[in-house]
Coordinates of N, CA and C in Angstrom, one line a residue:
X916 N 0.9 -1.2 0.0 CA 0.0 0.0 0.0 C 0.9 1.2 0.0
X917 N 1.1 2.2 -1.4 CA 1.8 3.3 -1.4 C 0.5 4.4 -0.6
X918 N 1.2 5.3 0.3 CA 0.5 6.5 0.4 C 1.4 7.8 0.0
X919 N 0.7 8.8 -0.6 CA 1.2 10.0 -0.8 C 0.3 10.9 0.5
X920 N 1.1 11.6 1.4 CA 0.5 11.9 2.4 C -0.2 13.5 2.2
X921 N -1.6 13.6 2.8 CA -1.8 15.5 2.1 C -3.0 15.9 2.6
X922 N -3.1 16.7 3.4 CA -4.2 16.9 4.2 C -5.5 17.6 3.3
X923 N -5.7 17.6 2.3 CA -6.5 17.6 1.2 C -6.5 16.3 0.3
X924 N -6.1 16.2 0.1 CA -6.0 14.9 -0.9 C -5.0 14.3 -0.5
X925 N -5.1 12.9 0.3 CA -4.2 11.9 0.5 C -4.0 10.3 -0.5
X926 N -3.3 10.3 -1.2 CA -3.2 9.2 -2.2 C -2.7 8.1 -1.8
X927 N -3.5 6.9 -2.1 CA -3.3 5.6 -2.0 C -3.4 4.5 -3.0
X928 N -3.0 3.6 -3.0 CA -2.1 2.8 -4.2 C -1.9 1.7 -3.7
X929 N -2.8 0.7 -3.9 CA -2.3 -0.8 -3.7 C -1.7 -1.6 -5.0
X930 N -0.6 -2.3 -4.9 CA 0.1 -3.3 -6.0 C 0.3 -4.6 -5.5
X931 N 0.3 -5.3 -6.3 CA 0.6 -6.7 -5.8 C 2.0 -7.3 -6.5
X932 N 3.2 -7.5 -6.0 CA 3.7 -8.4 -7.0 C 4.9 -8.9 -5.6
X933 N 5.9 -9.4 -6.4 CA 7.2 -9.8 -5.6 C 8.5 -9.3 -6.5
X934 N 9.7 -9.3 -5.7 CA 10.7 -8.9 -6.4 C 11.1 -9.5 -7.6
X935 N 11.1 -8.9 -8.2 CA 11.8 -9.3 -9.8 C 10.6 -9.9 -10.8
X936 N 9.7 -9.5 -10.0 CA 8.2 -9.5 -11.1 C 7.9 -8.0 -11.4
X937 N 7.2 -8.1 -12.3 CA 6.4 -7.1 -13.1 C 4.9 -6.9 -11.5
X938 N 5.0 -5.7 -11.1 CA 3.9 -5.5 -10.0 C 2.5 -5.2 -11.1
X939 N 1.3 -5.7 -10.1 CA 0.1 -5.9 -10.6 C -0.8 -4.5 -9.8
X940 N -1.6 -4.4 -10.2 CA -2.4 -2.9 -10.1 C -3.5 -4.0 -9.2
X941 N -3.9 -3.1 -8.6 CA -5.0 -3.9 -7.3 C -6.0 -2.5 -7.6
X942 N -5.3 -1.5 -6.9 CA -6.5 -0.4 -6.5 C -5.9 1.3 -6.2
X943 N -6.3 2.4 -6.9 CA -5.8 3.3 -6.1 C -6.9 4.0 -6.2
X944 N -6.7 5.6 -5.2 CA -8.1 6.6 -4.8 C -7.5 7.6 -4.3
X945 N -8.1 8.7 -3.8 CA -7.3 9.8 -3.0 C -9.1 9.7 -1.6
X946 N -8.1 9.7 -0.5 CA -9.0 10.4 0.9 C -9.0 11.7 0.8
X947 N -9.9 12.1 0.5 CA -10.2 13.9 0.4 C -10.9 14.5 2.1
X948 N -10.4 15.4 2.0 CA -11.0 16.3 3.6 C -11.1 17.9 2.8
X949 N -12.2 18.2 3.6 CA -12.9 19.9 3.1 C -12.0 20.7 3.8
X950 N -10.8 21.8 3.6 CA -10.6 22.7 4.3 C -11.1 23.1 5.1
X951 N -12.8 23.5 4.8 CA -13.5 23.8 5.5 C -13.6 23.4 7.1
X952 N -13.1 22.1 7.1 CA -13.5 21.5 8.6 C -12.4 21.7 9.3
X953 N -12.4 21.4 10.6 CA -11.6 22.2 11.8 C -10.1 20.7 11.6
X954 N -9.4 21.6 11.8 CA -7.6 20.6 11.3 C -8.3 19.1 12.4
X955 N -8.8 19.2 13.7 CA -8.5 17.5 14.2 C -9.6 17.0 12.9
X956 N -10.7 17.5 12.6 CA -11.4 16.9 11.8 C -11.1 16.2 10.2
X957 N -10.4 16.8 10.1 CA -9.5 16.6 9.0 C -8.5 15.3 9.3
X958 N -7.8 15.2 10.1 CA -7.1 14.1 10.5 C -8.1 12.9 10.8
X959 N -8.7 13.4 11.6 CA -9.7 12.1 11.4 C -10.2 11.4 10.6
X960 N -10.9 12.5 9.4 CA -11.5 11.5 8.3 C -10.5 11.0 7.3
X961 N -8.6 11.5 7.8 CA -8.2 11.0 6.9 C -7.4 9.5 7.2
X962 N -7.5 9.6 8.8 CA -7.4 7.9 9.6 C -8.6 7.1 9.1
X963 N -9.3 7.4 9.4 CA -10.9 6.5 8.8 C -10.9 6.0 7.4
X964 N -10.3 7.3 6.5 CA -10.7 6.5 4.9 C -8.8 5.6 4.7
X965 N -7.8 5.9 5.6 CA -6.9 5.2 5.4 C -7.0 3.9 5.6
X966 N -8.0 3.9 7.2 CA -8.0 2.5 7.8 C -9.2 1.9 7.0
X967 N -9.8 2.0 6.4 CA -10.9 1.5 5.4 C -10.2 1.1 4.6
X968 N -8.9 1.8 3.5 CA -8.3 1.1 2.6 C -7.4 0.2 3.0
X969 N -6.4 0.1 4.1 CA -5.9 -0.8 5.2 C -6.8 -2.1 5.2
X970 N -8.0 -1.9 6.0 CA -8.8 -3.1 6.3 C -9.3 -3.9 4.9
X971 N -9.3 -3.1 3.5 CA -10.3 -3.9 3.0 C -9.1 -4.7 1.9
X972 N -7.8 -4.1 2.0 CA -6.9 -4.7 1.0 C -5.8 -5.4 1.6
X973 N -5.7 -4.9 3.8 CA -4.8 -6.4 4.1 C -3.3 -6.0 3.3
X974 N -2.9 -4.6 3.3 CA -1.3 -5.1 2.5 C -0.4 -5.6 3.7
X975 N 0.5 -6.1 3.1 CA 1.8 -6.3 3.7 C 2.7 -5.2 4.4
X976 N 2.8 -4.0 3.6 CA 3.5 -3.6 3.7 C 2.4 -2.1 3.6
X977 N 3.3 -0.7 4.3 CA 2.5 0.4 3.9 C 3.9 1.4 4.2
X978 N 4.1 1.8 2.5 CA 5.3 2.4 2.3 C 4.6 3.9 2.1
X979 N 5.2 4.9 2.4 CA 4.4 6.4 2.7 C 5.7 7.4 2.3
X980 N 5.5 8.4 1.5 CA 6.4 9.5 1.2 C 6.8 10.0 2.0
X981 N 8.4 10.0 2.5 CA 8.9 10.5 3.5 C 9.0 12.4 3.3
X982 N 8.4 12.9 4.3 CA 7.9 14.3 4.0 C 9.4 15.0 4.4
X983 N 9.5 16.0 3.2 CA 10.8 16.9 3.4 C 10.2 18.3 3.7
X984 N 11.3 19.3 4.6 CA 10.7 20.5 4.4 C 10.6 21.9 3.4
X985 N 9.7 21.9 3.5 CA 9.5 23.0 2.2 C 9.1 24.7 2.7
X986 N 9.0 25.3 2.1 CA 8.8 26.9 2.7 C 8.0 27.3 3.4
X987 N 6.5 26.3 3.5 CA 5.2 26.9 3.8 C 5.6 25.9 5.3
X988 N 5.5 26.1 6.0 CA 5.6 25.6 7.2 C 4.3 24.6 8.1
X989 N 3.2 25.4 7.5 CA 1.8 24.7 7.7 C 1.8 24.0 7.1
X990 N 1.9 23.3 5.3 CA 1.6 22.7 4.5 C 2.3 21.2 5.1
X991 N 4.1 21.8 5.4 CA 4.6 20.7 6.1 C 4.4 19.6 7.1
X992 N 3.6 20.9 7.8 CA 3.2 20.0 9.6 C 2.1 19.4 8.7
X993 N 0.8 19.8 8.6 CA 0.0 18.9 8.1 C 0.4 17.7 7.5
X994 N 1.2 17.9 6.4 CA 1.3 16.7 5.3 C 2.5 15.5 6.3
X995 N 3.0 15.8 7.1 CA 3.6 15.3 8.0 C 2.3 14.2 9.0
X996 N 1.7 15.0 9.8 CA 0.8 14.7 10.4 C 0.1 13.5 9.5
X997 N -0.6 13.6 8.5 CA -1.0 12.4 7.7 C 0.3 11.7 7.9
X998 N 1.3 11.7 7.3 CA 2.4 10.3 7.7 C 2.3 9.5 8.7
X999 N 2.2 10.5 9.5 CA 2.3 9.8 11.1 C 0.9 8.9 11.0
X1000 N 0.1 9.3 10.9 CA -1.2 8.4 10.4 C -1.4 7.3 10.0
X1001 N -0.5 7.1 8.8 CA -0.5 6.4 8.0 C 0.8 5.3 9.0
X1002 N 2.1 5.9 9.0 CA 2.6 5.0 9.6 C 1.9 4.2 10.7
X1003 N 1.1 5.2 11.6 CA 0.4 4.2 13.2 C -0.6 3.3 12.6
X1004 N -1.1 3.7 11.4 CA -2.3 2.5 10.8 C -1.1 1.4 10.7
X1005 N -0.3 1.1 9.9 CA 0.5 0.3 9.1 C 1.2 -0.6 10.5
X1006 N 1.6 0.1 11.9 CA 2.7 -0.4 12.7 C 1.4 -1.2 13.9
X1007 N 0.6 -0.5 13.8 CA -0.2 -1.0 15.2 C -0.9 -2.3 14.7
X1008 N -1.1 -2.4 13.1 CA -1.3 -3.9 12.7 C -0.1 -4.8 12.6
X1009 N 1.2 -4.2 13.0 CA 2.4 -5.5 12.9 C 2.5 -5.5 11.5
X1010 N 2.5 -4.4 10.5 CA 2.8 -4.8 9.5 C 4.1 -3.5 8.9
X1011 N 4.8 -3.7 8.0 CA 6.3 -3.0 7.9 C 6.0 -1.6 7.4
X1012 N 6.3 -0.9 8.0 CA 6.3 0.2 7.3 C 7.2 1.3 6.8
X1013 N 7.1 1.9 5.7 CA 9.0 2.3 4.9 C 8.3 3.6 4.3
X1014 N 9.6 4.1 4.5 CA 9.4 5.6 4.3 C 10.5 6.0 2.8
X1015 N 10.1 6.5 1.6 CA 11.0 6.4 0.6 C 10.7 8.3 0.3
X1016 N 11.4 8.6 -0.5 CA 12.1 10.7 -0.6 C 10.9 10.2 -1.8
X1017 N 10.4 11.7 -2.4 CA 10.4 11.9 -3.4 C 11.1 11.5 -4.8
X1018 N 12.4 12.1 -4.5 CA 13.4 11.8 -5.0 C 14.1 10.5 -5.3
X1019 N 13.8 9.6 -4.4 CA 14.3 7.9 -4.6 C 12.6 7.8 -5.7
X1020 N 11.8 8.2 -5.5 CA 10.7 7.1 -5.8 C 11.1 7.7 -7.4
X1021 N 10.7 9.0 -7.7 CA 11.4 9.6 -8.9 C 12.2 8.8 -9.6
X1022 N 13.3 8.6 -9.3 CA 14.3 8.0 -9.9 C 14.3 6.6 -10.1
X1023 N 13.4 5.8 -9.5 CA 13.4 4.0 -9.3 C 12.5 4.1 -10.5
X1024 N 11.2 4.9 -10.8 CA 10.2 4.7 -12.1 C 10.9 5.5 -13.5
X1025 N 11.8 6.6 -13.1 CA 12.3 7.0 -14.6 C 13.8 7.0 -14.1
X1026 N 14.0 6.7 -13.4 CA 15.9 7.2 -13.8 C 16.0 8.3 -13.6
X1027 N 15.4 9.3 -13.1 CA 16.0 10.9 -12.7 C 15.4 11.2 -11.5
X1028 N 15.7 11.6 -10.7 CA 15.6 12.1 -9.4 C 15.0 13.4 -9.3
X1029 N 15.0 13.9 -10.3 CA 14.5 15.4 -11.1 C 12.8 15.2 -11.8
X1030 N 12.8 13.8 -12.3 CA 11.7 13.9 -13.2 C 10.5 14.8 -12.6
X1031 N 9.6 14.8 -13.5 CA 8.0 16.1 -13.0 C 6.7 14.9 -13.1
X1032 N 5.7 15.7 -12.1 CA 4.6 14.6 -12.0 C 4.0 13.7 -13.2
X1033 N 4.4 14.4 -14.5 CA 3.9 14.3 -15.5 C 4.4 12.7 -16.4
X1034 N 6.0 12.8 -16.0 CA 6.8 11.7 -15.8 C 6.6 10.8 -15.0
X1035 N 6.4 11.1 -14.1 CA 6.3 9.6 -12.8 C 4.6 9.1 -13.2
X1036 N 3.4 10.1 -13.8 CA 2.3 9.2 -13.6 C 2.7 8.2 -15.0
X1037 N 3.6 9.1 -16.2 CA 3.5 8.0 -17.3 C 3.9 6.2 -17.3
X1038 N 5.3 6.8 -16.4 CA 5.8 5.5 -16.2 C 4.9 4.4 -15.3
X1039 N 4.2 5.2 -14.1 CA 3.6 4.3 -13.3 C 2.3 3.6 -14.7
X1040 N 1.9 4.1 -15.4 CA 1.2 3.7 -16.4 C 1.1 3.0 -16.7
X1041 N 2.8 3.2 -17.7 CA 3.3 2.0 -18.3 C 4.0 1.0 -17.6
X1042 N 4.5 1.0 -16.2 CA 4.9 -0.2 -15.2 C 3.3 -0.8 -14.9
X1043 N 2.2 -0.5 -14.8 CA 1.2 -1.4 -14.4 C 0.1 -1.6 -15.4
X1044 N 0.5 -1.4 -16.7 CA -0.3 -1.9 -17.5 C -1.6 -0.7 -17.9
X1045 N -1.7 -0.1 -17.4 CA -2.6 1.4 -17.5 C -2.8 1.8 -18.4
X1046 N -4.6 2.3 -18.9 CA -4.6 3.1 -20.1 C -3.6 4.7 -20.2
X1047 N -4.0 5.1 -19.1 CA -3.8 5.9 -18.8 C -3.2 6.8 -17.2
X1048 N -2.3 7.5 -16.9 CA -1.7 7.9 -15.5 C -2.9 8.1 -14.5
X1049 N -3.4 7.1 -13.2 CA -4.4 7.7 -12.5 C -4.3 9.1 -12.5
X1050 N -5.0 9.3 -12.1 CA -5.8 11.1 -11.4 C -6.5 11.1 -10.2
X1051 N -6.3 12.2 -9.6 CA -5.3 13.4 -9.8 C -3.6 12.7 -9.6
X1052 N -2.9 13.7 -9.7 CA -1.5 13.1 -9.9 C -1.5 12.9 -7.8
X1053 N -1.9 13.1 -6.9 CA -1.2 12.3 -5.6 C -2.1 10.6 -5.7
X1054 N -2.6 10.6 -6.5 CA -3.1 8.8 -6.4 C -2.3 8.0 -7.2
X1055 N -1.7 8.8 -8.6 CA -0.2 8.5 -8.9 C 0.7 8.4 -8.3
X1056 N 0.7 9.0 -7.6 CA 2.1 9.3 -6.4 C 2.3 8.3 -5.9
X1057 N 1.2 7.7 -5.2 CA 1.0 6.8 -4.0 C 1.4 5.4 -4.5
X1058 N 1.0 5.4 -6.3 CA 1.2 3.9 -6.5 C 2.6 4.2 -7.1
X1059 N 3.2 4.9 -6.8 CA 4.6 5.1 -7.3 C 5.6 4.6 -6.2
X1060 N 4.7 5.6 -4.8 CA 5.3 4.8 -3.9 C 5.6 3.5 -3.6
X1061 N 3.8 2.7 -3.8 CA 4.2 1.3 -4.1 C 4.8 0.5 -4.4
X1062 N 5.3 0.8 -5.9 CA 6.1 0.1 -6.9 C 7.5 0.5 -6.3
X1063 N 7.8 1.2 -5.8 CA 9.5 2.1 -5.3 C 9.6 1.0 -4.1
X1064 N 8.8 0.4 -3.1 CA 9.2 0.1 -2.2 C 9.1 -1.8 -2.9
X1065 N 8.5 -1.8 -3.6 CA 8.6 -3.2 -4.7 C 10.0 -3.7 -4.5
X1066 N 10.3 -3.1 -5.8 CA 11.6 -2.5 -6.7 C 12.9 -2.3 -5.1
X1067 N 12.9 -1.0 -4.4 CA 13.7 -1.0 -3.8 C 13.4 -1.2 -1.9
X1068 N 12.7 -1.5 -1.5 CA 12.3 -2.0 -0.1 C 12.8 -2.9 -0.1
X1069 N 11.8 -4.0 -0.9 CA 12.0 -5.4 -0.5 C 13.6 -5.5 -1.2
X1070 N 14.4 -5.5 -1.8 CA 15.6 -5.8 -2.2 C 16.4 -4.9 -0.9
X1071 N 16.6 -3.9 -0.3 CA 17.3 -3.3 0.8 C 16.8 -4.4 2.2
X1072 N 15.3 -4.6 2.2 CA 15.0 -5.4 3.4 C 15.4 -7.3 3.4
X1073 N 15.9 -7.4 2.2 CA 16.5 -8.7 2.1 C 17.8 -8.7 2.0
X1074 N 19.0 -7.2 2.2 CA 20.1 -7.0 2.5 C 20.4 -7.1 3.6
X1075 N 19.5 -6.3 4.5 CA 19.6 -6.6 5.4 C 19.2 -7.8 6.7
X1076 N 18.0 -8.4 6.2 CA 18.2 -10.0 6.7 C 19.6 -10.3 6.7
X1077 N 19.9 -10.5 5.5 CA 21.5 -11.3 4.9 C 22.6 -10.8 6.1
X1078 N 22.8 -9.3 5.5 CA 23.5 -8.3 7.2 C 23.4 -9.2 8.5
X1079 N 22.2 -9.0 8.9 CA 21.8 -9.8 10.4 C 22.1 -11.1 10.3
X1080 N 21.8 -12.1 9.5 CA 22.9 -13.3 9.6 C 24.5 -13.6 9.6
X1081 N 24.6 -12.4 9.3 CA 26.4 -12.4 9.4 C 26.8 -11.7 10.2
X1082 N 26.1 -10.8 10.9 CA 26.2 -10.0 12.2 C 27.0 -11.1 13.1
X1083 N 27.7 -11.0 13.9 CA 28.2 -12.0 15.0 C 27.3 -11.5 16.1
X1084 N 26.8 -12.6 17.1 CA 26.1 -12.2 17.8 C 26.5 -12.1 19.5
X1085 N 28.0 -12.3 19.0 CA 28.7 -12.0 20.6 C 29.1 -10.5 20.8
X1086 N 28.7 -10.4 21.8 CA 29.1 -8.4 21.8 C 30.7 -8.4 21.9
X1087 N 31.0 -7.2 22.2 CA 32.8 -7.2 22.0 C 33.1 -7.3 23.7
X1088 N 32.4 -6.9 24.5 CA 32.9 -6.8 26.4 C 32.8 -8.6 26.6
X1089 N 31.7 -9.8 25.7 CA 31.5 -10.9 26.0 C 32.9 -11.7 24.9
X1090 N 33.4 -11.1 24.2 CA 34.3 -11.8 23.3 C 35.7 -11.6 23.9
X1091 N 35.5 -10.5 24.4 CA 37.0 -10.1 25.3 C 37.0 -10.9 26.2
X1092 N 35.9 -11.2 27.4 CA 36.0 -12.0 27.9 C 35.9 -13.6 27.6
X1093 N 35.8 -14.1 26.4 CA 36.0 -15.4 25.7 C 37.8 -15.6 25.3
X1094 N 38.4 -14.1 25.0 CA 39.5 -14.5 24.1 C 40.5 -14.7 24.9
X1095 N 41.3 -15.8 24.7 CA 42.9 -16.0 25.7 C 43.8 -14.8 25.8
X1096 N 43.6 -15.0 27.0 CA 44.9 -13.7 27.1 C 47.0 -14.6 26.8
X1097 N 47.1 -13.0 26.1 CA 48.3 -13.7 25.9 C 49.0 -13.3 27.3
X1098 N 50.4 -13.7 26.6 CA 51.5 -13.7 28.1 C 51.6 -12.1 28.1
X1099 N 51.4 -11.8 29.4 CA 52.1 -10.3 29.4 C 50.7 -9.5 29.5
X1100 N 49.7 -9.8 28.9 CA 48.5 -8.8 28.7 C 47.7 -9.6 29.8
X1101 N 46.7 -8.4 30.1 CA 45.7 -8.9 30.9 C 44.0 -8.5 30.5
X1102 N 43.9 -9.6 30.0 CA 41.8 -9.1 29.6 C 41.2 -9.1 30.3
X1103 N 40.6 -7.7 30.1 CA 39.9 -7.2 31.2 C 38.2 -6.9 30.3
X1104 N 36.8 -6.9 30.9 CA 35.8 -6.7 30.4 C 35.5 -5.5 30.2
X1105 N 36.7 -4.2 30.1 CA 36.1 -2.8 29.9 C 37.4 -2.7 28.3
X1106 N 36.6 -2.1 27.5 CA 37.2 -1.8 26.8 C 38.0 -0.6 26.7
X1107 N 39.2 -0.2 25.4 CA 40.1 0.7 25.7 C 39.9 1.7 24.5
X1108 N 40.0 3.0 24.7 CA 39.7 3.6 23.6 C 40.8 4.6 23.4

């Protein structure tokens, strides 16, 4: 489940596939909230129509645009505030949740880190089979995110499994005190720096 986070229009994007498959298009939408209503109000209906897309598609995973800051300072906190949202939906069901830039997602669908919305809905398009780039462009977004955490999540989160099996799992104060002391030295459980 990609989310594009946005206290107006929040974008969401389910895909189905596995690494080194071609991902499958399931579902995307935007949660809309009226300016009009008072900011907790807004948050609310935008937990409600999150956890409705949550409950009724079960993903695995809920990968969400990691929010950078930009000039307007309100636009930030808000569009932040959905994140957080979105992450506590994704974490309080035990399920993984990854946070990818603009910028990485940009560049995993075209190759530039630079590309424009116009760019990222084509390719999401043409990566899922699409007549056409959903609309508005943050429901594009969202399944961009999806596909980004496809592509580069699951291949980083199976690095690092690998990582953790080769990790040694003796700390260094427990190996010092395993390792023979030679003649002359004396091992001691505090280390030296």
């Amino acid at each position: 489940m990609g989310v594009d986070p946005g206290l107006t229009r929040c974008g969401v994007g389910i895909v189905d596939g596995q690494i080194g498959t071609r991902p499958h298009f399931v579902a995307v939408g935007v949660v809309r909230t009226s300016p009009q209503l008072a900011h907790p109000q807004r948050l609310l209906a935008i937990e409600q129509g999150l956890t409705e897309w949550f409950d009724s598609y079960q993903p695995d995973v809920v990968s969400i645009e990691q929010v950078f800051a930009q000039h307007n300072l309100p636009t930030v906190t808000g569009v932040a505030q959905v994140a957080g949202i979105a992450m506590l939906i994704g974490a309080r069901a035990g399920k993984t949740v990854a946070l990818h830039t603009p910028s990485e997602v940009k560049a995993a669908l075209t190759g530039s880190g630079q590309a424009d919305k116009a760019q990222v809905g084509a390719m999401v398009a043409r990566v899922l089979g699409l007549q056409a780039a959903p609309s508005p462009a943050d429901a594009a977004d969202a399944l961009a995110q999806a596909i980004t955490h496809l592509w580069r999540g699951g291949v980083q989160n199976r690095y690092a499994a690998a990582a953790a099996k080769k990790r040694p799992t003796t700390s260094w104060n427990q190996y010092l005190k395993k390792a023979p002391a030679r003649s002359g030295t004396r091992v001691t459980g505090r280390s030296a720096s």
